[in-house]
Coordinates of C-alpha atoms in Angstrom, one line a residue:
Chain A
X1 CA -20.3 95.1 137.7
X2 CA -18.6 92.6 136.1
X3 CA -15.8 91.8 138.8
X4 CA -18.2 91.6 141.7
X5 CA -20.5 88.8 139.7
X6 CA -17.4 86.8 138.7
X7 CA -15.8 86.6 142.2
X8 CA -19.7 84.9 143.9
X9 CA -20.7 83.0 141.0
X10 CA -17.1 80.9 141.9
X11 CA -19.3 79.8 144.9
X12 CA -22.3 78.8 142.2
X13 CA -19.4 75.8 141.9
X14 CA -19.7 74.7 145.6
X15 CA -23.4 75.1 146.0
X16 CA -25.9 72.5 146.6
X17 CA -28.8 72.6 143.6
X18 CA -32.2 70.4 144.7
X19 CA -31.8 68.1 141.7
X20 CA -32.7 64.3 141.3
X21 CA -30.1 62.5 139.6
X22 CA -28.4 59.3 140.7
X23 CA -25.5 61.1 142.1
X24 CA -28.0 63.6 144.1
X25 CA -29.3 60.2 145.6
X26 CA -26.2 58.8 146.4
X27 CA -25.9 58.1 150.2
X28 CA -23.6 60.3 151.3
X29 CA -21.9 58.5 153.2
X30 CA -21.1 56.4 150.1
X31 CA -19.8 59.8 148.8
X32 CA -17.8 60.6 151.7
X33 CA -15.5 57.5 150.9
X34 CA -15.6 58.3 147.9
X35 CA -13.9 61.7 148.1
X36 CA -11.7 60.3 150.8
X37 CA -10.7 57.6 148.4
X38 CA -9.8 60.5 145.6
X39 CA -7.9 62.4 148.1
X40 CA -5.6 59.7 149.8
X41 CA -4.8 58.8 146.1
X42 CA -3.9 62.1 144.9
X43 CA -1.9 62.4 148.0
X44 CA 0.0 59.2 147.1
X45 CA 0.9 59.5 143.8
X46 CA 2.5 62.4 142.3
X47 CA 2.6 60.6 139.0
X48 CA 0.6 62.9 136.2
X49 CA -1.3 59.8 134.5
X50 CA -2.1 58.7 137.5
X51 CA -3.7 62.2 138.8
X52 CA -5.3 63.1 135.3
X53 CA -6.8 59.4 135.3
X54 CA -8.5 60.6 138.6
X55 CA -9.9 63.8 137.3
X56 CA -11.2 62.1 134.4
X57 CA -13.1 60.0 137.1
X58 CA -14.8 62.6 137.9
X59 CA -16.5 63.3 134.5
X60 CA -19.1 60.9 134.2
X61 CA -20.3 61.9 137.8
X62 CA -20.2 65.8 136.8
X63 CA -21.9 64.7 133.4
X64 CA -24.4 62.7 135.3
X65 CA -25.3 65.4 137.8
X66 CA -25.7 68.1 135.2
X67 CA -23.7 70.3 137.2
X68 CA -21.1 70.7 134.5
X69 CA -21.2 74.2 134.1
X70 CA -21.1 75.0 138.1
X71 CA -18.1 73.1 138.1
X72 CA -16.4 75.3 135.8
X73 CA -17.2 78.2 137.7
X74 CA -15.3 76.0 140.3
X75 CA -12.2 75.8 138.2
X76 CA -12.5 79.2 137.0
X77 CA -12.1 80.4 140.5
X78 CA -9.5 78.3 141.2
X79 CA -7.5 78.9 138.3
X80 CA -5.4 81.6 139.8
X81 CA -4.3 79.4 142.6
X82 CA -3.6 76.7 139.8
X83 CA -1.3 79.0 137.8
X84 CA 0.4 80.0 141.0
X85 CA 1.1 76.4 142.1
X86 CA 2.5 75.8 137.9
X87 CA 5.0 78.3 138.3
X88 CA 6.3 78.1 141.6
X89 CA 7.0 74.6 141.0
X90 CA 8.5 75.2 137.7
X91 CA 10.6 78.1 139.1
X92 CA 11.9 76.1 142.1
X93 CA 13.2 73.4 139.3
X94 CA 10.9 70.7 139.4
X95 CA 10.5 70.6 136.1
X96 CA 7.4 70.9 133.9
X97 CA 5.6 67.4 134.4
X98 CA 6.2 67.7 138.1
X99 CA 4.9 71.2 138.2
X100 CA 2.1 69.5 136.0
X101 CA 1.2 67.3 138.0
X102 CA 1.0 69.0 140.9
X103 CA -1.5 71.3 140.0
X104 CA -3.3 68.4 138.1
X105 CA -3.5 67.1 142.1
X106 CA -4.9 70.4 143.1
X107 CA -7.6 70.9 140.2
X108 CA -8.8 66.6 141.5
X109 CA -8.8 67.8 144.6
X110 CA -11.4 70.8 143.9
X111 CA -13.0 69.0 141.8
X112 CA -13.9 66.2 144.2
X113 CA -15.2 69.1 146.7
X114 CA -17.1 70.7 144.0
X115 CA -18.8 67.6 143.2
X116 CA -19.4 66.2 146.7
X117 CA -20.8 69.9 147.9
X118 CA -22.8 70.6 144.5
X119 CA -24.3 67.4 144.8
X120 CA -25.4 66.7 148.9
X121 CA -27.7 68.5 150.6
X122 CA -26.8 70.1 153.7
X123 CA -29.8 68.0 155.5
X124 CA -28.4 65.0 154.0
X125 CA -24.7 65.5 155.1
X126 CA -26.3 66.7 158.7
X127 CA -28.2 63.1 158.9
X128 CA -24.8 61.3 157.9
X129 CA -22.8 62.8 160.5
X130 CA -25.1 62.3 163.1
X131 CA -24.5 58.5 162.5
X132 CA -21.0 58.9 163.0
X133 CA -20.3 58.0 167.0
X134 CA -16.7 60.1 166.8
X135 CA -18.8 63.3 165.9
X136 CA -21.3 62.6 168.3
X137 CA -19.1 61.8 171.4
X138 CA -16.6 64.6 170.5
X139 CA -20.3 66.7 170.3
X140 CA -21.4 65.7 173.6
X141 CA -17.6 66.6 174.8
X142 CA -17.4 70.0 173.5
X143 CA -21.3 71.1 173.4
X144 CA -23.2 68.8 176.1
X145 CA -25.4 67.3 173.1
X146 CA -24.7 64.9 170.9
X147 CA -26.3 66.1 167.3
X148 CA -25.0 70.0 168.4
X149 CA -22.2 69.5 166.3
X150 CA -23.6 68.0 163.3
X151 CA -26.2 70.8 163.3
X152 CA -23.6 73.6 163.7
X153 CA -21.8 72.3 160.6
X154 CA -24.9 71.9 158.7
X155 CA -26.1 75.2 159.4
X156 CA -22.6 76.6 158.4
X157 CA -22.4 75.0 154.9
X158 CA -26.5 76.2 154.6
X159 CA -25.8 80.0 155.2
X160 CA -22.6 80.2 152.8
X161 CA -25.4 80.8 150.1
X162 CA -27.6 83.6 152.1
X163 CA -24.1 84.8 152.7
X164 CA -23.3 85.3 149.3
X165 CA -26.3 87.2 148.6
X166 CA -25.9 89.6 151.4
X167 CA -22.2 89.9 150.1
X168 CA -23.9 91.2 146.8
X169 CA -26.1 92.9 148.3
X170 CA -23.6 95.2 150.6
X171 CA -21.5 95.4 147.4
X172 CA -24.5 97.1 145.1
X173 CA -25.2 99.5 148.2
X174 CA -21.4 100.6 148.5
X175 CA -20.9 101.1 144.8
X176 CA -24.2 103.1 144.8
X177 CA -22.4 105.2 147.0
X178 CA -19.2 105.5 144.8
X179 CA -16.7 103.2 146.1
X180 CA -14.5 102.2 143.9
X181 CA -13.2 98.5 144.2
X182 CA -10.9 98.3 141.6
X183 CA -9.3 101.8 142.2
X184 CA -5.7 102.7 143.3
X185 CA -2.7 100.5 144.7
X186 CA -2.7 97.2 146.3
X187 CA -2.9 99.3 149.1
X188 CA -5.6 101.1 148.8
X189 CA -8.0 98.3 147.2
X190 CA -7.2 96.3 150.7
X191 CA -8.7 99.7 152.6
X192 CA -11.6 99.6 149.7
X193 CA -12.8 96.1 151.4
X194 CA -13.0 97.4 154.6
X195 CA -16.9 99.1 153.8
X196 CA -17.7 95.8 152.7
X197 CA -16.6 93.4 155.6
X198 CA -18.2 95.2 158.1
X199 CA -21.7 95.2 157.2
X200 CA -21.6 92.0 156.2
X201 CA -19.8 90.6 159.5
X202 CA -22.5 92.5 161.5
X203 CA -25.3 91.2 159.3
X204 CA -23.9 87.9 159.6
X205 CA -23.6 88.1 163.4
X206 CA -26.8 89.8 163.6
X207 CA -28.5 86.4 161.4
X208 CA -26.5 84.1 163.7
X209 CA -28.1 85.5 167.0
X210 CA -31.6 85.4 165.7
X211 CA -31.4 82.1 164.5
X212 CA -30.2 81.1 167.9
X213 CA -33.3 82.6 169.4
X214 CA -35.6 81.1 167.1
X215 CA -33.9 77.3 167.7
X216 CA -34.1 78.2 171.3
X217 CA -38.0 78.9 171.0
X218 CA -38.3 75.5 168.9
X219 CA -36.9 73.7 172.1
X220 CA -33.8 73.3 170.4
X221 CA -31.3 70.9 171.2
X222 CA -34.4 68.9 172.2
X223 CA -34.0 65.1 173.6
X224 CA -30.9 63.5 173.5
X225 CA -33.0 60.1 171.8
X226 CA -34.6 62.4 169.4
X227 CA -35.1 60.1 165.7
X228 CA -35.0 61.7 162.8
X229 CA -38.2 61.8 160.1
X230 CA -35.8 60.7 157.3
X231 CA -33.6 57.7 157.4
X232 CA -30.6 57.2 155.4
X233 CA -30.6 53.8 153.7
X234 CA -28.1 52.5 151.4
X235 CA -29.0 51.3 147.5
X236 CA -27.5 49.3 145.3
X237 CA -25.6 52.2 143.8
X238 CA -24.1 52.9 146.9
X239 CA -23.1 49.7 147.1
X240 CA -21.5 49.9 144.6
X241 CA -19.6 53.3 144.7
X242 CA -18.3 52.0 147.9
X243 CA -17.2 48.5 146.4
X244 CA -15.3 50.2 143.7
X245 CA -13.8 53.3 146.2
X246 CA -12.8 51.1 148.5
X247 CA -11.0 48.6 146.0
X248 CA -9.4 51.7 144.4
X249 CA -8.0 52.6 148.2
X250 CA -6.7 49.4 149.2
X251 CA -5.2 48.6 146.0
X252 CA -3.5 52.1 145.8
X253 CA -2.4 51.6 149.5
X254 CA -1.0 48.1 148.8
X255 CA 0.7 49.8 145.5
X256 CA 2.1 52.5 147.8
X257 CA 3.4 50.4 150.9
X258 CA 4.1 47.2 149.1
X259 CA 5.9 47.9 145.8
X260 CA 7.3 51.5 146.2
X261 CA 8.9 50.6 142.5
X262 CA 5.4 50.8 141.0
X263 CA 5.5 54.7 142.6
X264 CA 6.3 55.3 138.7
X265 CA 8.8 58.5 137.6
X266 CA 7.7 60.4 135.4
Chain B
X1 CA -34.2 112.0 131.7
X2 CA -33.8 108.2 132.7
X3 CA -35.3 106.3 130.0
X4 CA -35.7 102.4 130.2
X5 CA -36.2 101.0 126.6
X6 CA -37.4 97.7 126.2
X7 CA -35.2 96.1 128.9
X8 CA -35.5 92.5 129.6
X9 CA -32.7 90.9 132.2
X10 CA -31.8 87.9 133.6
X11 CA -29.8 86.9 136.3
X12 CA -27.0 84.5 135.9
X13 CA -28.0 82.5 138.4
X14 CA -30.9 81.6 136.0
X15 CA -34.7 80.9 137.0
X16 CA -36.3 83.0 133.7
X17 CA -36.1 86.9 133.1
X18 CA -36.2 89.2 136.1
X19 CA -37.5 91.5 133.8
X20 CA -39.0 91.5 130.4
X21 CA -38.9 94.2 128.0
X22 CA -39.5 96.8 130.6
X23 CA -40.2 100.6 128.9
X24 CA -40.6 103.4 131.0
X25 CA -39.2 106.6 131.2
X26 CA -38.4 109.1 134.5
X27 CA -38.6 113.0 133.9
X28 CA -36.2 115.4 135.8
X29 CA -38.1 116.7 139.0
X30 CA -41.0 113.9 138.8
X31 CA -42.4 112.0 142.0
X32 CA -43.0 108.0 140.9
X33 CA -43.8 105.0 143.0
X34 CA -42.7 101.9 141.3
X35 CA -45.4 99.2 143.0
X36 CA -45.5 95.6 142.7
X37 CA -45.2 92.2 144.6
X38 CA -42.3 90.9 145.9
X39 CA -39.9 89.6 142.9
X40 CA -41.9 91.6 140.8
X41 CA -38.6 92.8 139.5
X42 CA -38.7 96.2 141.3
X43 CA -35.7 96.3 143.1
X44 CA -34.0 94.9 139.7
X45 CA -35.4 97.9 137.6
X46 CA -33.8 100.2 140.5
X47 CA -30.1 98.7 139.6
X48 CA -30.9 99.3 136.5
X49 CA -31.0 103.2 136.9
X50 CA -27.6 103.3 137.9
X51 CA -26.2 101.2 136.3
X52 CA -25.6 98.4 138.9
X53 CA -26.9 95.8 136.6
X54 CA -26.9 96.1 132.8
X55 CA -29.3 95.3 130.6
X56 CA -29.3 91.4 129.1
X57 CA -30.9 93.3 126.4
X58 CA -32.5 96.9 125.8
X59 CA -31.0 99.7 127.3
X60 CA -30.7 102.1 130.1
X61 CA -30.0 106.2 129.1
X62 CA -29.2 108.4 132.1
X63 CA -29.5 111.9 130.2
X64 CA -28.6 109.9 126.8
X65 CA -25.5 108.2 128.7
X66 CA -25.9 104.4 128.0
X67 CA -25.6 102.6 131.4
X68 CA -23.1 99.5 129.6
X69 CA -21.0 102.1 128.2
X70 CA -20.6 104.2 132.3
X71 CA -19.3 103.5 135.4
X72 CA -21.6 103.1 138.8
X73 CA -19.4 105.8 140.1
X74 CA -20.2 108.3 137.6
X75 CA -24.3 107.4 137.6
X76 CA -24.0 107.5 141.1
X77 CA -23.6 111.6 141.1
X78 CA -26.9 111.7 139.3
X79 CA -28.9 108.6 140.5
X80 CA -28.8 108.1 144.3
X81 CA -29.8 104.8 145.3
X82 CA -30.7 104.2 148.9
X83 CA -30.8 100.4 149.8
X84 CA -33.8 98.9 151.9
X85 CA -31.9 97.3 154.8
X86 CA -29.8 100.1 156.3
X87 CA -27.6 97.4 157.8
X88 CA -25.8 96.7 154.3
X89 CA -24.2 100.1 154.0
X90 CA -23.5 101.3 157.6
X91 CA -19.7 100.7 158.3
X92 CA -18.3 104.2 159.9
X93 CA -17.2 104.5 163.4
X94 CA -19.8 108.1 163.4
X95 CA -22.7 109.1 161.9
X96 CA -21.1 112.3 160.5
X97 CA -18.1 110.0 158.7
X98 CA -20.9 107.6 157.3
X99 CA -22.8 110.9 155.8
X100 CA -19.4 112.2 154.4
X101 CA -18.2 108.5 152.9
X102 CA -19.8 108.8 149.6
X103 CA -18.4 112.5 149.6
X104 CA -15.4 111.5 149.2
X105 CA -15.7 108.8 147.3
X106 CA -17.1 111.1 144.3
X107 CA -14.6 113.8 145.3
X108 CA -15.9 116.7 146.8
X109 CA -13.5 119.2 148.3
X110 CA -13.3 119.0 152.2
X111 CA -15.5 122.4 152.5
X112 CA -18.2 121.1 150.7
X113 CA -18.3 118.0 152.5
X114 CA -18.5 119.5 155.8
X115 CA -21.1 121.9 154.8
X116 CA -22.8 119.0 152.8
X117 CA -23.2 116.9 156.0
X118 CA -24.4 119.3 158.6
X119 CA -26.9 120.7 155.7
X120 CA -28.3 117.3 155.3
X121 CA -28.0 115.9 159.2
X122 CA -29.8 118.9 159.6
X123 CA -32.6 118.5 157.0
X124 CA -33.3 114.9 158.4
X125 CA -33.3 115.2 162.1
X126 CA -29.7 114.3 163.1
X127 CA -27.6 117.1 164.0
X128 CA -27.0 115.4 167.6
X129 CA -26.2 111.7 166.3
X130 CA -23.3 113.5 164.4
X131 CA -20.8 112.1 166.7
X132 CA -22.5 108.7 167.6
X133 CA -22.1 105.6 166.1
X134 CA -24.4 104.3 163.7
X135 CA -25.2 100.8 165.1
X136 CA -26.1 102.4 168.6
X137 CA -29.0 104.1 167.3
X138 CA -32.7 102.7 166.5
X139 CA -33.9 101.0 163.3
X140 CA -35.6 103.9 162.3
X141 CA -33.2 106.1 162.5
X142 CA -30.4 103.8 160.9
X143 CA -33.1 104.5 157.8
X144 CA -32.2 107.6 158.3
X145 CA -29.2 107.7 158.7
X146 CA -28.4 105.2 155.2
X147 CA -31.0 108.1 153.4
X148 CA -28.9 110.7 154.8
X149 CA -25.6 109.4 153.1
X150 CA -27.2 108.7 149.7
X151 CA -28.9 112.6 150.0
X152 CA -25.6 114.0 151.1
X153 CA -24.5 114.8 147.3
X154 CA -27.8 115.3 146.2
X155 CA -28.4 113.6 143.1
X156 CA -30.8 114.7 140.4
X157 CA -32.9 111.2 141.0
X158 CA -33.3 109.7 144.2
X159 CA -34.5 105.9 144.3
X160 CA -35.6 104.7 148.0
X161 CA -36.0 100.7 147.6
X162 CA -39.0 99.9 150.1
X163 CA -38.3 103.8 152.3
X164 CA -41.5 102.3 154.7
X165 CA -40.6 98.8 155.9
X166 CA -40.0 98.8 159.4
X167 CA -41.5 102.5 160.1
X168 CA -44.4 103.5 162.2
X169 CA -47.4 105.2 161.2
X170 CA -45.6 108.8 162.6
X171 CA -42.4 108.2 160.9
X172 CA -43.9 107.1 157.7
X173 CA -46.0 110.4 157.8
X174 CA -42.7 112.4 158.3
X175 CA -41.0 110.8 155.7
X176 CA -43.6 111.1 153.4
X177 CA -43.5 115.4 154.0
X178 CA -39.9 114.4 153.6
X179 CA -39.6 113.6 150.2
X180 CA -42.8 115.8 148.9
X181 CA -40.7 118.7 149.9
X182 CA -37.5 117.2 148.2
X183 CA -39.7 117.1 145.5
X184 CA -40.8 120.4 145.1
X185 CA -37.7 121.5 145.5
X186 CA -36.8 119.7 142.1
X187 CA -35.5 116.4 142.6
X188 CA -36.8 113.4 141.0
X189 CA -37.9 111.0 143.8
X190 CA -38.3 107.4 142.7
X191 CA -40.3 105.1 145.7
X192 CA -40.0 102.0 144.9
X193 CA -42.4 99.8 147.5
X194 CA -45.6 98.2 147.8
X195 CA -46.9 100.2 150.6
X196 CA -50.8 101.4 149.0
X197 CA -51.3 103.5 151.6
X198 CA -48.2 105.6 151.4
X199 CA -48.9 105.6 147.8
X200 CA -52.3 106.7 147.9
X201 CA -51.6 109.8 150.6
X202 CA -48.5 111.0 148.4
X203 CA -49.9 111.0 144.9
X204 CA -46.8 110.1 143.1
X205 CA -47.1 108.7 139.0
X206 CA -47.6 105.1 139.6
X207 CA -46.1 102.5 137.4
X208 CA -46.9 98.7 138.1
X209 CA -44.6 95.5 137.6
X210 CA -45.8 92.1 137.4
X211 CA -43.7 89.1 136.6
X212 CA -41.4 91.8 135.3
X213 CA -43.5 94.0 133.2
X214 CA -45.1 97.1 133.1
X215 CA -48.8 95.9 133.7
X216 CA -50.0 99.7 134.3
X217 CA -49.1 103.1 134.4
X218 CA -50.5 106.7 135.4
X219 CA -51.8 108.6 137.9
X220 CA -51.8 107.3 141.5
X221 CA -55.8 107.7 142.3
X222 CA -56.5 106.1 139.1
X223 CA -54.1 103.4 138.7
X224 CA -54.8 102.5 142.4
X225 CA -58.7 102.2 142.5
X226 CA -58.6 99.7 139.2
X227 CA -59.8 96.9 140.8
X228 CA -58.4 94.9 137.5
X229 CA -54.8 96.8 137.8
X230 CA -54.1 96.4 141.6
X231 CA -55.3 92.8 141.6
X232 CA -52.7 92.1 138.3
X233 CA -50.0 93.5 140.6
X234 CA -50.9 91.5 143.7
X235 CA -51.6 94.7 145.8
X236 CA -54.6 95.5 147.4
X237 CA -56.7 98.8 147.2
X238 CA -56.0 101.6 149.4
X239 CA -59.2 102.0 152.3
X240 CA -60.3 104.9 150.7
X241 CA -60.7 103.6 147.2
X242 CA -62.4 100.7 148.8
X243 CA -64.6 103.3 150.6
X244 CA -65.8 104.7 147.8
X245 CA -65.9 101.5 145.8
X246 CA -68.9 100.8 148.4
X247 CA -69.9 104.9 148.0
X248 CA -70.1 104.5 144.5
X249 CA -74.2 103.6 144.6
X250 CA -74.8 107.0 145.8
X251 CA -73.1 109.2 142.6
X252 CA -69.9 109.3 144.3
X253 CA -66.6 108.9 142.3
X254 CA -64.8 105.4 142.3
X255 CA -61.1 107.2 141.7
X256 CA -60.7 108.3 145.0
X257 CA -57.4 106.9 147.3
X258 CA -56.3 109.9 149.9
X259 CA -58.0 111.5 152.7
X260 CA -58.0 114.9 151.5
X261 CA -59.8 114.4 148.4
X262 CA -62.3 112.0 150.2
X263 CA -62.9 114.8 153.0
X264 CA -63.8 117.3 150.3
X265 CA -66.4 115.2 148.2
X266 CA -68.3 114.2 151.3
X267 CA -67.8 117.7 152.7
X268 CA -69.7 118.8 149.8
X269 CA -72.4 115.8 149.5
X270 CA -73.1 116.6 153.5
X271 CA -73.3 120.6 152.5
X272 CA -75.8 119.8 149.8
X273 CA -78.1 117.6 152.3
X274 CA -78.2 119.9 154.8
X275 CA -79.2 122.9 152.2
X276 CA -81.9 120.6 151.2
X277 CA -83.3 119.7 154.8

């Protein structure tokens, strides 16, 4: 039973939890440039100090949201990935900082997910992309209404939990029936999926359909100058977390294009 | 013998004990209904039986086998579990292959599997969906269907997590002659639902979760016309009990819940008045 618990409580790590702490209650948006801001500098900067001083950015926020446990679950599932990036850099020759680094860059970069999804509700991200007039337009393009496209996304990163427990769910029946997961060659333990992705594609299309039906029989999409009962507003934390992300991103962008010498070697 | 000692369990996921030192034991050949309201912890007592969740503390014995110590696939042989939603197990291009899946799976020789799954199409109505596919047919009979491939190895204990959801009143009748004749043919049938009136017509040994304990256990007429028991549970009495709840006044019994009993009392109350008259 073991195997099956480990593999979903990875996604415990990328979850949203209804909390109240003052990183649940940072605008997202604020967030948004945040993240952005880790990942352009990750992305820019293969230096190791550099990258670990990122990830160690990240505590205080992980600290402050309580969610450090769910972000080990995070790492934990990531971990194999991690290993693999290690050695394939070390094997190609980069040499052991290099390798180092780079899969310092990849735990920041899953970190900086973990935290951002862990943290934002679904609602809240839906709200802050309906403010952004690229979205919108390209929504209007693609689907004839302008908050479609928000609301798809939203609903996506909202089902990945219901998901999950179907995915147990299907797991518990087929094991009841003696499957085997863990059984035989690579071969075979690909075929041993196959009783598991099917129900749970069909239940998921099956969800999907009904929930179209039941937004259709709200009125959904609704009017095109429909308002929205919350507003997003921006504190002084926010503020804030967009003064310092944004300093941090022109200054590393000046670094980069400016003085290439201060692009330290390891 | 599946015996349940003291077993409390939590999910990872947190949000307190699912259950809390749950004891209860099932005999060999015994007809239970385990009733209760929704995240009473029945469905988690049911993984429990074979082994699909293990104990935070306590333990689970399957004929003195310790469930930690097993693998699902071995329990499996003896414990058939047969999921509520038929739509979590039903993968196979036919019916027949669907039956057979778990056949194979616990290594049956290709003989026995055939004759396995015509014997137990067969026994539950679906010799001529054999060669359909299992999505095309009706919800009901996906029920069937999913029952069909947990029966097709016939375990010593059969669990059916919520059998009546989504039945009418004609196929709830038929399954309910369904599994009283698996019954007396010797197989422990384990219901686990919250269906009272099922209950009440079928007469299994009721035991009650709350919260995740055992807040009652016994006999089906008594259990279910406790007005004290049912309520602890969140369930409501069966008519019948409530029937003669009202009857009482007039020297009838209060621990009546199924037709057949009722017809008989008032069969002989009517026989007495007319003597008198």
């Amino acid at each position: 039973m073991s195997r099956s618990f480990v593999t979903l409580r990875s996604l415990e790590g990328f979850k949203f939890y209804g909390r109240k702490t003052i990183v649940h209650n940072l605008d997202p948006r604020a967030k948004a440039l945040f993240i952005t801001t880790v990942f352009v500098v990750s992305l820019l900067f293969t230096n190791l100090y550099v990258l670990l001083g990122l990830l160690t950015v990240h505590v205080p926020f992980l600290l402050a949201a309580g969610v450090l446990r769910r972000w080990v679950y995070s790492i934990r599932a990531g971990a194999l990935l991690a290993g693999i990036i290690f050695f394939a850099n070390l094997l190609t020759g980069s040499g052991v900082l290099p390798a180092l680094a780079l899969t310092v860059r990849f735990l920041v970069l899953l970190t900086t997910f973990s935290l951002f999804f862990m943290t934002t509700s679904p609602d809240d991200l839906g709200l802050a992309l309906d403010r952004v007039g690229l979205v919108r337009w390209l929504s209007r393009r693609w689907l004839g209404f302008p908050n479609a496209l928000s609301f798809t996304f939203t609903t996506a990163v909202r089902l990945v939990p219901t998901l999950a427990v179907d995915a147990q769910t299907v797991i518990d029946a087929q094991r009841s029936r003696g499957l085997e997961l863990d059984k035989g060659n690579v071969l075979r333990r690909i075929r041993n999926y196959v009783p598991i992705l099917i129900p749970l594609l069909l239940v998921a299309i099956r969800r999907s359909l009904e929930l179209a039906e039941a937004l259709e029989a709200r009125g959904f999409p609704g009017r095109e100058d429909r308002t929205s009962l919350y507003e997003l507003r921006f504190k002084a934390s926010d503020y804030l977390l967009v003064l310092g992300s944004s300093t941090v991103l022109a200054v590393s962008m000046w670094i980069f294009v400016i003085h290439p010498v201060l692009r330290l070697p390891f | 013998m599946i015996l349940v000692e003291d077993v409390s369990f939590e999910y990872p996921s947190g949000r307190g004990e699912a259950l809390s030192g749950v004891s209860v034991k099932f005999e060999p050949g015994e007809f239970v209904a385990v009733m209760g309201e929704n995240g009473a912890g029945k469905t988690t007592l049911a993984k429990h039986l074979n082994g699909l969740l293990r104990p935070s503390s306590g333990r689970v014995l399957v004929d003195e086998e310790d469930t930690r110590r097993t693998s699902v696939a071995r329990l499996a042989r003896k414990v058939g579990l047969v999921f509520q939603n038929p739509d979590h197990l039903l993968f196979s291009e036919t019916v027949r292959a669907e039956v057979a899946f778990a056949l194979h799976n616990l290594g049956y020789a290709g003989k026995t599997i055939e004759n396995q799954v015509e014997k137990t199409l067969g026994s539950l109505d679906l010799t001529r969906y054999a060669d359909v596919s299992p999505f095309l047919l009706s919800g009901g009979e996906r029920k069937r269907v999913a029952l069909a491939a947990v029966l097709a190895w016939e375990p010593e204990y059969l669990i059916l997590d919520e059998p009546t959801i989504g039945q009418d009143y004609l196929q709830k009748e038929r399954l309910r002659n369904f599994i009283v004749q698996l019954n007396s043919q010797g197989k422990a049938v384990i219901i686990i639902t919250h269906d009272v009136e099922f209950v009440a017509e079928a007469k299994p040994r009721v035991v009650l979760l709350s919260k995740g304990r055992v807040v009652g256990e016994g006999p089906a007429d008594r259990v279910l016309s406790d007005a004290d028991k049912v309520a602890s549970a969140s369930l409501v009495k069966p008519q019948i009990a409530k029937l003669f709840d009202q009857l009482s006044r007039f020297g009838f019994p209060r621990d009546v819940v199924d037709v057949h009993r009722a017809k008989q009392l008032l069969e002989d109350r009517l026989r007495e008045v007319s003597v008198h008259v």
